[in-house]
PDB file of C-alpha atoms in Angstrom:
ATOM      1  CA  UNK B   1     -52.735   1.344 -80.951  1.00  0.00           C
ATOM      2  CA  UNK B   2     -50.058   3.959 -82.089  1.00  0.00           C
ATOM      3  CA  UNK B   3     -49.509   7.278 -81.193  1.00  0.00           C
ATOM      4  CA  UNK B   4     -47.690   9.468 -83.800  1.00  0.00           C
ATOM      5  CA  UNK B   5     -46.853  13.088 -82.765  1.00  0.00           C
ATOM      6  CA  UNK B   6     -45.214  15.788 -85.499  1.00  0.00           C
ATOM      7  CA  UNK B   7     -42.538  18.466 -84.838  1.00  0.00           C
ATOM      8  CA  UNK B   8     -40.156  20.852 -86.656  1.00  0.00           C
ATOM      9  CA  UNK B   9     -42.968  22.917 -88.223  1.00  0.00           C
ATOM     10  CA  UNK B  10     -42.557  26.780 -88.290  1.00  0.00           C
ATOM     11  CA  UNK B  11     -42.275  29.756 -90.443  1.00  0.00           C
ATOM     12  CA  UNK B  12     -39.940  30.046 -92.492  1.00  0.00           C
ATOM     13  CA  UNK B  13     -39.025  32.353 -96.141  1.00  0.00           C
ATOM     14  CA  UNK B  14     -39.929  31.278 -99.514  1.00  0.00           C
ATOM     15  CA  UNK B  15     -36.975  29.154-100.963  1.00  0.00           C
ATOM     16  CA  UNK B  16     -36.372  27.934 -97.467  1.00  0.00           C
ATOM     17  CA  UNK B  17     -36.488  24.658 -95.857  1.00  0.00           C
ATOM     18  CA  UNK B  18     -37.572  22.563 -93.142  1.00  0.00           C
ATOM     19  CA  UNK B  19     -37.629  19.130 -91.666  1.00  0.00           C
ATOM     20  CA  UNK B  20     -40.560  17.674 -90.294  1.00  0.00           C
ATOM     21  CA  UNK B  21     -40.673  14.451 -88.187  1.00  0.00           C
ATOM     22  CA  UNK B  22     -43.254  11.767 -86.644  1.00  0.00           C
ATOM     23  CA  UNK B  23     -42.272   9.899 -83.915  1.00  0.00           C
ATOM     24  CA  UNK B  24     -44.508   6.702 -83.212  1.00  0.00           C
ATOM     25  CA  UNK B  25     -45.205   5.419 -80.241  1.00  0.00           C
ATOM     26  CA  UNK B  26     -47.332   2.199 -79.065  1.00  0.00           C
ATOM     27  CA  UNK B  27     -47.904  -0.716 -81.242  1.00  0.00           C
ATOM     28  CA  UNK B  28     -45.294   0.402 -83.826  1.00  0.00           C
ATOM     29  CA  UNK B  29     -45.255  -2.891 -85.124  1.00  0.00           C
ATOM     30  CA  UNK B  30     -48.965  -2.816 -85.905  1.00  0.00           C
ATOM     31  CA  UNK B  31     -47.245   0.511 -88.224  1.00  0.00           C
ATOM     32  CA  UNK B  32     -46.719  -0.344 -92.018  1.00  0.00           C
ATOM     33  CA  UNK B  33     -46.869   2.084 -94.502  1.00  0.00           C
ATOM     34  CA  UNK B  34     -46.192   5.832 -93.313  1.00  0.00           C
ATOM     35  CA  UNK B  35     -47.239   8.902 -95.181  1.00  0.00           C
ATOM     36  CA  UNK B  36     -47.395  12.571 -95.055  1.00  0.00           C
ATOM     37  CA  UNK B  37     -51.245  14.923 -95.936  1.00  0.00           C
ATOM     38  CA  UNK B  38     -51.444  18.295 -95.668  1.00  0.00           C
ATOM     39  CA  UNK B  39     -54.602  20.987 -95.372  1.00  0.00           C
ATOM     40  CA  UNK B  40     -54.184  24.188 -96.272  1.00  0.00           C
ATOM     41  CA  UNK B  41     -57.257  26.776 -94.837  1.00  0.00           C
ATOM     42  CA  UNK B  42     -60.370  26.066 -96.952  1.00  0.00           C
ATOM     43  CA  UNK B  43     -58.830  23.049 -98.922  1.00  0.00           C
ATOM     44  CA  UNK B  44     -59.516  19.498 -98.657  1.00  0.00           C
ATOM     45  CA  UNK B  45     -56.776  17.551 -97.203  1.00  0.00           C
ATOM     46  CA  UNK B  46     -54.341  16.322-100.042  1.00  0.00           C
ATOM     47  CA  UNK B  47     -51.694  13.194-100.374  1.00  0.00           C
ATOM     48  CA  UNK B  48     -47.761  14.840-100.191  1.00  0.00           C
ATOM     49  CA  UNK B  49     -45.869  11.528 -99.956  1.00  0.00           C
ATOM     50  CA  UNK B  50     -45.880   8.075 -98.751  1.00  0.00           C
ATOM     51  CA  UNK B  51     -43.322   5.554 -97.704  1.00  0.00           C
ATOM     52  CA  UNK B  52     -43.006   1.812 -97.762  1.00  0.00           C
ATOM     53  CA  UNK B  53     -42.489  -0.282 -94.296  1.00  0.00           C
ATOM     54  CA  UNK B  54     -39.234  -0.817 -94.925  1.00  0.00           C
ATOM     55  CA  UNK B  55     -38.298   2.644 -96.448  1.00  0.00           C
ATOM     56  CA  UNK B  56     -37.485   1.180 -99.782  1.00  0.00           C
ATOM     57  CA  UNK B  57     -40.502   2.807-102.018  1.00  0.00           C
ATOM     58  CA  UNK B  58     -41.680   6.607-102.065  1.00  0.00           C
ATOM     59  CA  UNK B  59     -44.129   8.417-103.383  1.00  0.00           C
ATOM     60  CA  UNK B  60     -44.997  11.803-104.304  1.00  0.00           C
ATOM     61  CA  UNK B  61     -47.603  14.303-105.481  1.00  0.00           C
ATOM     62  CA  UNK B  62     -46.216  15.801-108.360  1.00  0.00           C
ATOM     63  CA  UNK B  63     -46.331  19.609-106.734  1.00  0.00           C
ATOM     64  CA  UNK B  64     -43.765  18.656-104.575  1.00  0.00           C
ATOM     65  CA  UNK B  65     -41.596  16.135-106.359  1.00  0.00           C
ATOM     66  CA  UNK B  66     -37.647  17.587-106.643  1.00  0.00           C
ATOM     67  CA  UNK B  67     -38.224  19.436-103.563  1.00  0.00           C
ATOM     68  CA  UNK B  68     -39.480  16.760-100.673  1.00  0.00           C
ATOM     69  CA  UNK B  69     -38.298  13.960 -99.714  1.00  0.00           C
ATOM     70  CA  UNK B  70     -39.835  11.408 -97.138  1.00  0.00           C
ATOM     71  CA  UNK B  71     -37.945   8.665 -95.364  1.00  0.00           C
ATOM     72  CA  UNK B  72     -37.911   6.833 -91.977  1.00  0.00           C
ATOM     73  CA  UNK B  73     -35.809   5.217 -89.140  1.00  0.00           C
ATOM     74  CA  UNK B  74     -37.978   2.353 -88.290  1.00  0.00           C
ATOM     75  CA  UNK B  75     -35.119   1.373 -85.360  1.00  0.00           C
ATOM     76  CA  UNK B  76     -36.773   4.828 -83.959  1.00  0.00           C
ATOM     77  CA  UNK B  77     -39.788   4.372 -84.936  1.00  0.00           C
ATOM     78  CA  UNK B  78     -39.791   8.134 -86.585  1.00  0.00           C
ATOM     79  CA  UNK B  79     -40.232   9.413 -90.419  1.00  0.00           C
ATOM     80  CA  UNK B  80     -39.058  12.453 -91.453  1.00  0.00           C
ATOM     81  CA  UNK B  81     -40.121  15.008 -94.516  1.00  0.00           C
ATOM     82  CA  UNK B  82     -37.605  16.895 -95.762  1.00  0.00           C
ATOM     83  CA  UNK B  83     -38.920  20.120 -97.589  1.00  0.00           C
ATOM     84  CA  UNK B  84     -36.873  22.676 -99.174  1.00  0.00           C
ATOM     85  CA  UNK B  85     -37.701  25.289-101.898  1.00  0.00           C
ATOM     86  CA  UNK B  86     -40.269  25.904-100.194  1.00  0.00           C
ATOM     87  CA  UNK B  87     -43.244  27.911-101.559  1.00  0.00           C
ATOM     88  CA  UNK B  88     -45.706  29.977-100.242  1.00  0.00           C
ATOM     89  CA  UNK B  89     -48.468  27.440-101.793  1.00  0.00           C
ATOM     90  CA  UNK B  90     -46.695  25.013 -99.276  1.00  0.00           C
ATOM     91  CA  UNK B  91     -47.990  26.285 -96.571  1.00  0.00           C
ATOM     92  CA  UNK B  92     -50.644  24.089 -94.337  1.00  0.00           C
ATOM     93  CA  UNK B  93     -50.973  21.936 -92.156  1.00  0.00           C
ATOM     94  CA  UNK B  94     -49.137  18.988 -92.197  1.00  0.00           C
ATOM     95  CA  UNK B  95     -49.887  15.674 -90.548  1.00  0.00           C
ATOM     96  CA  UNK B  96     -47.953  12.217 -90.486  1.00  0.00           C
ATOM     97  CA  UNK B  97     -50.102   9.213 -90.932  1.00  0.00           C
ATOM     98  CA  UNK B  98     -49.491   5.352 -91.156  1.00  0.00           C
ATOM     99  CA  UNK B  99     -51.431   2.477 -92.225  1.00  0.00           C
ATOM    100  CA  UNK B 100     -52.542  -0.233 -90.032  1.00  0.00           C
ATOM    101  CA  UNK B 101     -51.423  -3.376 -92.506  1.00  0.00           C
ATOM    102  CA  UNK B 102     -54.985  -4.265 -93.553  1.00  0.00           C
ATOM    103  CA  UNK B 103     -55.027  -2.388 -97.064  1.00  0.00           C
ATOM    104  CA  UNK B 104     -52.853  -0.266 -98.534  1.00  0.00           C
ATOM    105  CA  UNK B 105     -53.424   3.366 -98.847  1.00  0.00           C
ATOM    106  CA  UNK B 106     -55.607   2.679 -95.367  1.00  0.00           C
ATOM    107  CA  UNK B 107     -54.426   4.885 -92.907  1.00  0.00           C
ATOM    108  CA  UNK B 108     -55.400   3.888 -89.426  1.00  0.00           C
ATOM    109  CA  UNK B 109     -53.282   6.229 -87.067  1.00  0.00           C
ATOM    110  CA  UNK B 110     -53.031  10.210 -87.308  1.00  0.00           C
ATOM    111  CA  UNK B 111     -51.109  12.347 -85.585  1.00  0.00           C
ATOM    112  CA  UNK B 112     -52.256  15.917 -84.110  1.00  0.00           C
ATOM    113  CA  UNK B 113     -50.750  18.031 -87.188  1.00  0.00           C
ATOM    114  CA  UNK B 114     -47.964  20.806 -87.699  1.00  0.00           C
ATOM    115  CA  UNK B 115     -48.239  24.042 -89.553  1.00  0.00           C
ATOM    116  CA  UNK B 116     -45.776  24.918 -91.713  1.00  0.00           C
ATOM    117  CA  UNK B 117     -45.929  28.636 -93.336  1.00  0.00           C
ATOM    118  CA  UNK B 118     -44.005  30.181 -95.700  1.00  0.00           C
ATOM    119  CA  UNK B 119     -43.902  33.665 -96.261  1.00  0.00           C
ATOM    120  CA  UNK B 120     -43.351  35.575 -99.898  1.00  0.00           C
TER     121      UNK B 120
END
């Protein structure tokens, strides 16, 4: 099993930016694919970005492409989301997820969440 835990959340100005990161812990080599949801208050939970095993692919919802960027340091087991230009419509929750290596776009761990606001 892994255990993925999310920090670097906060509040933070409209134009501003922060840096979110997942460490995993456990099976990490059970850990494929890594990606990053978010759920804003009365939304569904949406896609933000995904990342290959071996870092070399990314993906991104269009709302946040230019401004995020997603990568990983599989020697420490973490990935990282790098947000800037932030917008108020960015704020939520945000939670790091990776897939288990049975299908892609299956993701088998979660971690607890971090909310990220952004004031106008």
């Amino acid at each position: 099993q892994v255990q993925l835990v999310e920090s670097g959340g906060g509040l933070v100005q409209a134009g501003g930016s922060l840096r979110l990161s997942c460490e995993a812990s456990g099976r990490t080599f059970n850990m494929y694919a890594m990606a990053w949801f978010r759920q804003a208050p009365g939304k569904e939970r949406e896609f933000v970005a995904r990342i290959s095993r071996s870092g070399g692919s990314t993906f991104y919802v269009d709302s946040v492409k230019g401004r995020f960027t997603i990568s990983r340091d599989n020697a420490e087991n973490t990935v990282y989301l790098q947000m800037n230009s932030l917008k108020p419509e960015d704020t939520a929750v945000y939670y790091c997820a990776a897939e288990g290596g049975v299908r892609r776009y299956q993701y088998d761990y979660w971690g607890q969440g971090t909310q990220v606001t952004v004031s106008s």
